[in-house]
Structures are given as C-alpha cells and as structure tokens.
Coordinates of C-alpha atoms and ligand atoms in Angstrom, one line a residue:
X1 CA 185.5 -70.3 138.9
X2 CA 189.2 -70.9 138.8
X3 CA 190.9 -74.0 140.4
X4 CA 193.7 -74.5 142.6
X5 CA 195.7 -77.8 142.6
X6 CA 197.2 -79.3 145.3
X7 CA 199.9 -82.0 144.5
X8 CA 201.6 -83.0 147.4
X9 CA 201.4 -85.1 150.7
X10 CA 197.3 -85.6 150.3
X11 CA 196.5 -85.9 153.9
X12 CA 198.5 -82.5 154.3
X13 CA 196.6 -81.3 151.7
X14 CA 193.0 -81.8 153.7
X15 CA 194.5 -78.9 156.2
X16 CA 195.3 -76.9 153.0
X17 CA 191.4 -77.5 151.9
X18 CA 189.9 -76.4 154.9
X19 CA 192.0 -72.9 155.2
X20 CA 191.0 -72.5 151.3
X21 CA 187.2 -73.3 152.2
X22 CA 187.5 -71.1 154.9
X23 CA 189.1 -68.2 153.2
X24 CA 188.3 -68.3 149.4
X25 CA 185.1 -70.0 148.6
X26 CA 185.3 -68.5 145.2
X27 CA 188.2 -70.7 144.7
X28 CA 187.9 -74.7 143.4
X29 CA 190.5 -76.4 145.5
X30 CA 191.2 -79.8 144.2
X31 CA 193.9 -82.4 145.1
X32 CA 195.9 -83.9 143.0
X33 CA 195.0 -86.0 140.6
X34 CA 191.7 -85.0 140.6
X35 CA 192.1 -82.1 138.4
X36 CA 188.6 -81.3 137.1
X37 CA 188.7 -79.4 133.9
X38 CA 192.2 -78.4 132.9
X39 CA 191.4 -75.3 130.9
X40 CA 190.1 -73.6 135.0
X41 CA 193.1 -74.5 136.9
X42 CA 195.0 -71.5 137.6
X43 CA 197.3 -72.4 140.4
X44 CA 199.1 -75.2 140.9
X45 CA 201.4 -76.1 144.5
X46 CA 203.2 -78.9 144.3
X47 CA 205.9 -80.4 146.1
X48 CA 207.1 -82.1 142.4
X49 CA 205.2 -80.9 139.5
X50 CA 204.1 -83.2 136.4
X51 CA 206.4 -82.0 133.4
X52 CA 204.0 -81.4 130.8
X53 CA 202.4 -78.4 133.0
X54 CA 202.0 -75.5 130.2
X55 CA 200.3 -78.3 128.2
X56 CA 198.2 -79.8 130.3
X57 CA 197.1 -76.7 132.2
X58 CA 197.1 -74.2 129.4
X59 CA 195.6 -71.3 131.5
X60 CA 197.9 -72.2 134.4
X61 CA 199.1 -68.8 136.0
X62 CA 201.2 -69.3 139.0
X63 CA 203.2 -72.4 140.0
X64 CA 203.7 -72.5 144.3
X65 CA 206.1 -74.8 145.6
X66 CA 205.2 -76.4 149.2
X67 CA 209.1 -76.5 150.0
X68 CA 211.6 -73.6 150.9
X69 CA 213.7 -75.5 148.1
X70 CA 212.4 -75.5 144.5
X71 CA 215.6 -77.6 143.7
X72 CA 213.2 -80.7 143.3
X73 CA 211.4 -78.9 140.3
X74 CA 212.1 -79.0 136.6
X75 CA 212.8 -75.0 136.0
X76 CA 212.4 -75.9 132.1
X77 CA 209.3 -77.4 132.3
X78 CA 207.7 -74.1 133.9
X79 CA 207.5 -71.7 131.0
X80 CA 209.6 -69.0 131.8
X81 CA 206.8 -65.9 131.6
X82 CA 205.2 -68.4 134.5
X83 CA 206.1 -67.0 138.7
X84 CA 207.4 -69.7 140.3
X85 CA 207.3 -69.4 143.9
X86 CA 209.1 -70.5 146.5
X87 CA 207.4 -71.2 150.5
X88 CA 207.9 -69.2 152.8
X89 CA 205.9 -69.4 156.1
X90 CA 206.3 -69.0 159.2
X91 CA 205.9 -73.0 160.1
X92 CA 209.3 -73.4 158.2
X93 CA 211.3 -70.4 159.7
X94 CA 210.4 -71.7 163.2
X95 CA 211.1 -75.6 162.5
X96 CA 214.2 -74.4 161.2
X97 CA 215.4 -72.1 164.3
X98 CA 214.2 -74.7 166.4
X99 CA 216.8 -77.1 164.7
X100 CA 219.6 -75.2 164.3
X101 CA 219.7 -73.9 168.0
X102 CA 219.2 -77.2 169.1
X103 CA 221.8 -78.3 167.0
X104 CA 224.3 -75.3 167.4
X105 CA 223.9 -75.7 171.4
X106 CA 224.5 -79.0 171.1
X107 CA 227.8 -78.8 169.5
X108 CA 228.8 -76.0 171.6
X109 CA 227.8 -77.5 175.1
X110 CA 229.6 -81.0 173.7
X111 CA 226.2 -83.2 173.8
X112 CA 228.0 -85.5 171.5
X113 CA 231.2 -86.3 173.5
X114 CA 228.8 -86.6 176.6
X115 CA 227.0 -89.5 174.7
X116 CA 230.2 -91.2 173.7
X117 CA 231.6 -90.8 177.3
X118 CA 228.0 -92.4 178.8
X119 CA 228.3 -95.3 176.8
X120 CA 231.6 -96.0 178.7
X121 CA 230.2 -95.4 181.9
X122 CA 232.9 -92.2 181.6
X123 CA 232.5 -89.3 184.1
X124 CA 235.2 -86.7 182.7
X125 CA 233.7 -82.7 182.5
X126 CA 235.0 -81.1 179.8
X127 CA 235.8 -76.9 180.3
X128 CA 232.5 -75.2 179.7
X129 CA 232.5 -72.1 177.2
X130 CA 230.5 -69.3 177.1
X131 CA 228.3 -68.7 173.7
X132 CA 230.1 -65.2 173.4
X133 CA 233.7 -67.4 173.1
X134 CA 232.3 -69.7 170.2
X135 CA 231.8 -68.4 166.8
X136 CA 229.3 -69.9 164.7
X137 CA 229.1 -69.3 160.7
X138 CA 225.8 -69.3 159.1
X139 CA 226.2 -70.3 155.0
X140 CA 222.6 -69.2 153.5
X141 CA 221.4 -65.9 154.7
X142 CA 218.0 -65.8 152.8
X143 CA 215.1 -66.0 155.2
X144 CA 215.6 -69.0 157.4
X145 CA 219.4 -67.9 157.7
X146 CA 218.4 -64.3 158.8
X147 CA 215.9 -66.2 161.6
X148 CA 218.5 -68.6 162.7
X149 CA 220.9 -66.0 163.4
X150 CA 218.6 -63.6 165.2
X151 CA 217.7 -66.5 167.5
X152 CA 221.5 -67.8 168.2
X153 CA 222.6 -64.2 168.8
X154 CA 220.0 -63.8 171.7
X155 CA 222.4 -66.4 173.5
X156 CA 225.3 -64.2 172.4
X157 CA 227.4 -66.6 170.1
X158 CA 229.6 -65.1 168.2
X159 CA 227.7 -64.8 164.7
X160 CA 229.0 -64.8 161.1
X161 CA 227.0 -65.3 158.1
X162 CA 228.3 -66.1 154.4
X163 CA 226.0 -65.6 151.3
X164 CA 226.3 -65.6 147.2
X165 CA 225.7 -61.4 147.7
X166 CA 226.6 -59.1 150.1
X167 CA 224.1 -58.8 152.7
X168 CA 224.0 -56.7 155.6
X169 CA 222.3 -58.0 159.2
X170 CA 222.8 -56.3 162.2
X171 CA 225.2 -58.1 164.9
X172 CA 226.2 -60.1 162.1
X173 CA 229.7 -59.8 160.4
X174 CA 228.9 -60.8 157.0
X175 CA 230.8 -62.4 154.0
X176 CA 229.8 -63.0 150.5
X177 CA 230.9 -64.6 147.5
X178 CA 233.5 -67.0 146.4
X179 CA 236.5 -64.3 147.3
X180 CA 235.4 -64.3 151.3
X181 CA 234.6 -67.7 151.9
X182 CA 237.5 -68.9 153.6
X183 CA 238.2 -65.7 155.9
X184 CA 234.4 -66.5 157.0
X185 CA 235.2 -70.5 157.1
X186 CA 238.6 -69.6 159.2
X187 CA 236.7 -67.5 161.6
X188 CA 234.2 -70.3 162.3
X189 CA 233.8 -73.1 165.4
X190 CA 230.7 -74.6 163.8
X191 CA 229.1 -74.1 160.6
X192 CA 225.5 -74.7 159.9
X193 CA 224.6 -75.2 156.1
X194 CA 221.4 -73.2 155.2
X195 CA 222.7 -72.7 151.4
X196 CA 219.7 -74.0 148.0
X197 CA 220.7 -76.4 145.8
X198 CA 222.7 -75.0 142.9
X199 CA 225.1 -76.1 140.2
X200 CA 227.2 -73.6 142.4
X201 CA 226.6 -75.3 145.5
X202 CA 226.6 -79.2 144.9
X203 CA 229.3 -80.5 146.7
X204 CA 230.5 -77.9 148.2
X205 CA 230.5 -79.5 151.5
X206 CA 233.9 -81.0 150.8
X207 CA 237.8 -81.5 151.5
X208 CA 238.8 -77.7 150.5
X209 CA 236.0 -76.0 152.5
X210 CA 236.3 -78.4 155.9
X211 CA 240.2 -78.0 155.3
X212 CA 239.6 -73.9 155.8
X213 CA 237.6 -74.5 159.4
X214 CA 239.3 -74.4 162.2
X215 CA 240.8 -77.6 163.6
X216 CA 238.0 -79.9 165.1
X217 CA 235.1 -77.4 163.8
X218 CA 231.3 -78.3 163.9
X219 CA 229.2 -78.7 161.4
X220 CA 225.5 -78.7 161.3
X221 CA 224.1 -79.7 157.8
X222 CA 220.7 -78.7 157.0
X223 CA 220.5 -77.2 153.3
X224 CA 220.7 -80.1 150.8
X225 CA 222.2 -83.8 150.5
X226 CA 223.8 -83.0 147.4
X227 CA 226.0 -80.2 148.3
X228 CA 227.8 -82.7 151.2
X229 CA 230.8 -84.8 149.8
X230 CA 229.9 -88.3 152.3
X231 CA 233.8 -89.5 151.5
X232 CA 235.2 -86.4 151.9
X233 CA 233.2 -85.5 155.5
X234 CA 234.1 -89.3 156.7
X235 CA 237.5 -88.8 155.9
X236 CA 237.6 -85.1 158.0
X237 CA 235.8 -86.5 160.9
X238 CA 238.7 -89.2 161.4
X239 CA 241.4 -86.9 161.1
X240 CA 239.8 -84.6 163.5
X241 CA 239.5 -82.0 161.1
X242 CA 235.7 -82.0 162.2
X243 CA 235.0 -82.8 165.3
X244 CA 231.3 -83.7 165.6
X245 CA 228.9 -83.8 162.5
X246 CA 224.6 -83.3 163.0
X247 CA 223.1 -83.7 159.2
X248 CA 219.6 -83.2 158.4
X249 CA 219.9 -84.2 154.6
X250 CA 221.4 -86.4 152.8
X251 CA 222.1 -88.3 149.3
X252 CA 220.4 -90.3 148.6
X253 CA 217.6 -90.0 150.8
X254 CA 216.7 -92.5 152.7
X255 CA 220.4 -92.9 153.3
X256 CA 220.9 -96.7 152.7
X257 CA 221.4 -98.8 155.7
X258 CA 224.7 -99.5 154.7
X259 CA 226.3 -96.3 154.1
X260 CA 229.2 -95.4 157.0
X261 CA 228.1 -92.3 158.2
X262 CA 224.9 -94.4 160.4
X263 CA 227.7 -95.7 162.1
X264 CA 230.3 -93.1 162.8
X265 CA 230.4 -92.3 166.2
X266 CA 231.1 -88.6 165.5
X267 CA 227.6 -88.3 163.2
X268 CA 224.4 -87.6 164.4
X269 CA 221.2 -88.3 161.6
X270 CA 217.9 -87.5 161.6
X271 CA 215.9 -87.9 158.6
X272 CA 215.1 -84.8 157.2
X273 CA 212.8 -83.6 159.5
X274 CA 214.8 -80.1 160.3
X275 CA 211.6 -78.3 159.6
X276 CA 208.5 -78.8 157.5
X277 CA 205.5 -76.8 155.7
X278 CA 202.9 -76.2 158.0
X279 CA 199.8 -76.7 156.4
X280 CA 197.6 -73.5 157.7
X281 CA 200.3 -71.6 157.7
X282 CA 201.7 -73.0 154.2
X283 CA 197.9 -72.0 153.0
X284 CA 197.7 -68.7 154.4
X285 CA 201.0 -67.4 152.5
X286 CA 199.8 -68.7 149.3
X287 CA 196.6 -67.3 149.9
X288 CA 198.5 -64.2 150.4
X289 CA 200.5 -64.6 147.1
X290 CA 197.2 -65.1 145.6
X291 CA 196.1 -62.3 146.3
X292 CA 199.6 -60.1 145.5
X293 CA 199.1 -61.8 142.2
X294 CA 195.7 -60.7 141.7
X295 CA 196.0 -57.0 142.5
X296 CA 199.3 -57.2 140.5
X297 CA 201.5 -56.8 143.4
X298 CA 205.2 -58.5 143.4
X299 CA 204.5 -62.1 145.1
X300 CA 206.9 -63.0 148.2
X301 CA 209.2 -65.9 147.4
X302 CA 209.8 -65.1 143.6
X303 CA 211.9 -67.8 142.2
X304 CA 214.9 -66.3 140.2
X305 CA 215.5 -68.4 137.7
X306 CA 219.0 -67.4 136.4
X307 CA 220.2 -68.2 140.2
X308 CA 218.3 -70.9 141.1
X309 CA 216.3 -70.2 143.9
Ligands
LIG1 C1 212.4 -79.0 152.9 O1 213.5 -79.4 152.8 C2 211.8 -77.9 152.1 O2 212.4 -77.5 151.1 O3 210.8 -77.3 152.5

C-alpha cells in the first residue's frame, strides 16, 4: 500500500483524511509526523517540507504543496527528476476573487476616505465614478489573476493585466515583461499584486514602480510580503503618490506591533487571510493529480523550476 503524508495545519488535515478515506482507500493517509514506514510513502503535501526529503523518503514520488505559492519550499532539497506541485483549487480561486473585488470596489467607491471622514463626524460626498471610468491593473495573470479579472470585468472596470510572458485574455489589454511594465503601470488607477515570489519579484513593490502609477493610484497587495518595499510604500502614501493602500501580506509576518504601516491612516491590514486552501477541495485536486500521475498524464500545477513557480 503506498502512503500519503500530510504535513501541514493537522486539524485541516482531518478534512483532508476523510475525502482520502472516502475516495482512495487503497491509499495510507498519515499526518505528519506520524510517517509509518518511510520506504511506502509516496506522496508527500506539505505546506513546509522537512529538507532531508529524498533521504528520508527514498521512494518518495510526487511532492504537493497546500499553498498557491511554493516560495516557502527549499527547490534544492526536492531532487530535481521529483514534480513539485503547486495548489490549485477552486477554494483558493474563490477566496481570492472574493478579496480582490472587495478590495478593488473598495478603492474605487472611496471606502477608505469614508472611514477617515466618520471618524470626524465629516459628511462631505465625494463625485461617484462609474467602474467603466476606473482602470484597474492586475500584476500576476496565472490562475487566480485570470479569475480576478473575469470577476472585476462583470462590473465593467476598465481591466489591464501584466505578466512575466505574454498572455492573451479576452477584454483584457495585456502587458508582459520588464519592457511593458510602466505603459501598463501608467495606465493604472489601482493595482492589485497577484505576482509569486521570485528573485525577479522581491521588492518590486517599490519607489520606481509606485513612481510610474498615476498620481494618488491604489494599490491592493495580495501576492507576497517580500516583493513590497514598507519604506518605500510609507514614503508614497505621504506624498500622495498612493492614495489608499489594502495589504494582505507582509514582511515579516506577523507584522510587529510596532511597525508604521498599523498606524497609517491611508493602510488597511488584514493578516493574510486573502484566501486559503480548502480542505475538500484542496484533497480533491490532489486526488486528481494523483491520478494524472498514475496514468502518466501531465499533473495541473507543475512547478517550473527554472522560473520559480
Ligand atoms: C497562501 O498565501 C498560499 O500560498 O496559498
């Protein structure tokens, strides 16, 4: 029998348990750390891996990640012949849409100069726009930026999206690559951040790029902590530069009580909660994958390694 190890959030991984029992009883589902016998696990998901993997599970055949990111992982310590998957389920996309049209219609219908106003008891209506007049830039166009955009364009914004190769996505006017950033940055009232972590994309979030937005832009930051410079976003929120900032992620994570950005009256925080694995469906794609594997069939969220993601 061959065994599947869980290593992640363990009460999560209960849901995950019951879907396997459900759905592959010829499987031995196990949650990290109890591994049973090494030499049967085949599967490993884990949120972060252990780094002696190959060793310790020398018939190991495909590592799963229970993120959309795999940025957490050690590529090196998964031997490169090994897939390494990314997750992609539907639990994710919809967290994800859910956020960023919350977030996006926020911006655009100015929820957070309405708070700032309330607190001063301030009753002063600011000229409505319609969605069609505001043009929002999507960086990340991989699954959940494809999602996102379908959803925003139903209420007609203006869409844009911006990715490392040329894509093409219908209603979308689409930029890639380092040459057509700023024409899609110049063309953009508020940018939502979708992009993996990358060597190419830490930091990225700083001076230069918020310094090719339009005046007062929006940004909506829901890829990773490390690609945001905190200095360099504090210092374009008080020169106006950006006008209202709603971040997901962070770095570090927790942010520490005493960084600036809690405080700033033109940042809005939540704690990394944009949009999570959903156990069942989490299970039933890697069931899925399972099964692609098995019949030799190219698995869905196949980690390139020479790009990162
Ligand atoms: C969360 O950020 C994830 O990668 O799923």
């Amino acid at each position: 029998m061959s065994t599947f190890i869980y290593k992640a959030d363990p009460a999560r991984g209960q849901e995950w348990a019951k879907v396997f029992a459900r759905e592959r009883a010829d499987v031995d589902f196990r949650i990290w750390p109890d591994i049973g016998d090494p030499a049967q696990v085949r599967y490993l998901a884990a949120w972060e891996p252990p780094e002696d993997i190959a060793q310790r599970f020398p018939n190991l055949q495909v590592v799963f990640s229970t993120g959309a990111g795999v940025d957490q992982f050690n590529l090196k310590s998964v031997p490169e012949h090994m897939p390494l998957v990314r997750m992609i389920e539907p639990g994710i996309v919809e967290g994800m849409v859910e956020y960023a049209v919350f977030s996006v219609l926020a911006l655009h219908r100015d929820m957070p100069a309405y708070r700032r106003q309330q607190a001063q008891s301030n009753w002063s209506p600011i000229q409505v726009r319609l969605a069609q007049e505001r043009r929002v830039g999507v960086l990340g166009l991989g699954s959940l930026g494809q999602a996102v955009l379908a959803r925003l364009r139903s209420f007609g914004f203006d869409c844009a999206g911006w990715s490392r190769s040329q894509r093409s996505i219908d209603g979308v006017t689409c930029y890639a690559g380092q040459a057509e950033l700023n024409a899609f940055l110049a063309r953009t009232d508020i940018l939502l951040c979708l992009l993996p972590l990358t060597d190419e994309t830490r930091g990225m979030l700083d001076a230069r790029l918020f310094n090719a937005l339009p005046r007062g832009a929006g940004l909506v930051h829901a890829g990773r902590g490390q690609q945001l410079n905190h200095a360099d976003l504090l210092a374009a929120l008080d020169s106006g530069q950006i006008g209202d900032a709603i971040l997901d992620v962070t770095h570090p994570e927790p942010l520490p009580a005493d960084n600036p950005l809690w405080r700033h009256p033109r940042v809005w925080i939540t704690p990394h909660i944009a949009s999570m694995t959903r156990p069942d469906t989490a299970a039933m794609a890697v069931l899925d994958n399972m099964r692609r594997h098995e019949n030799g069939e190219p698995v869905i969220g196949l980690v390139d390694r020479a790009k990162g993601y």
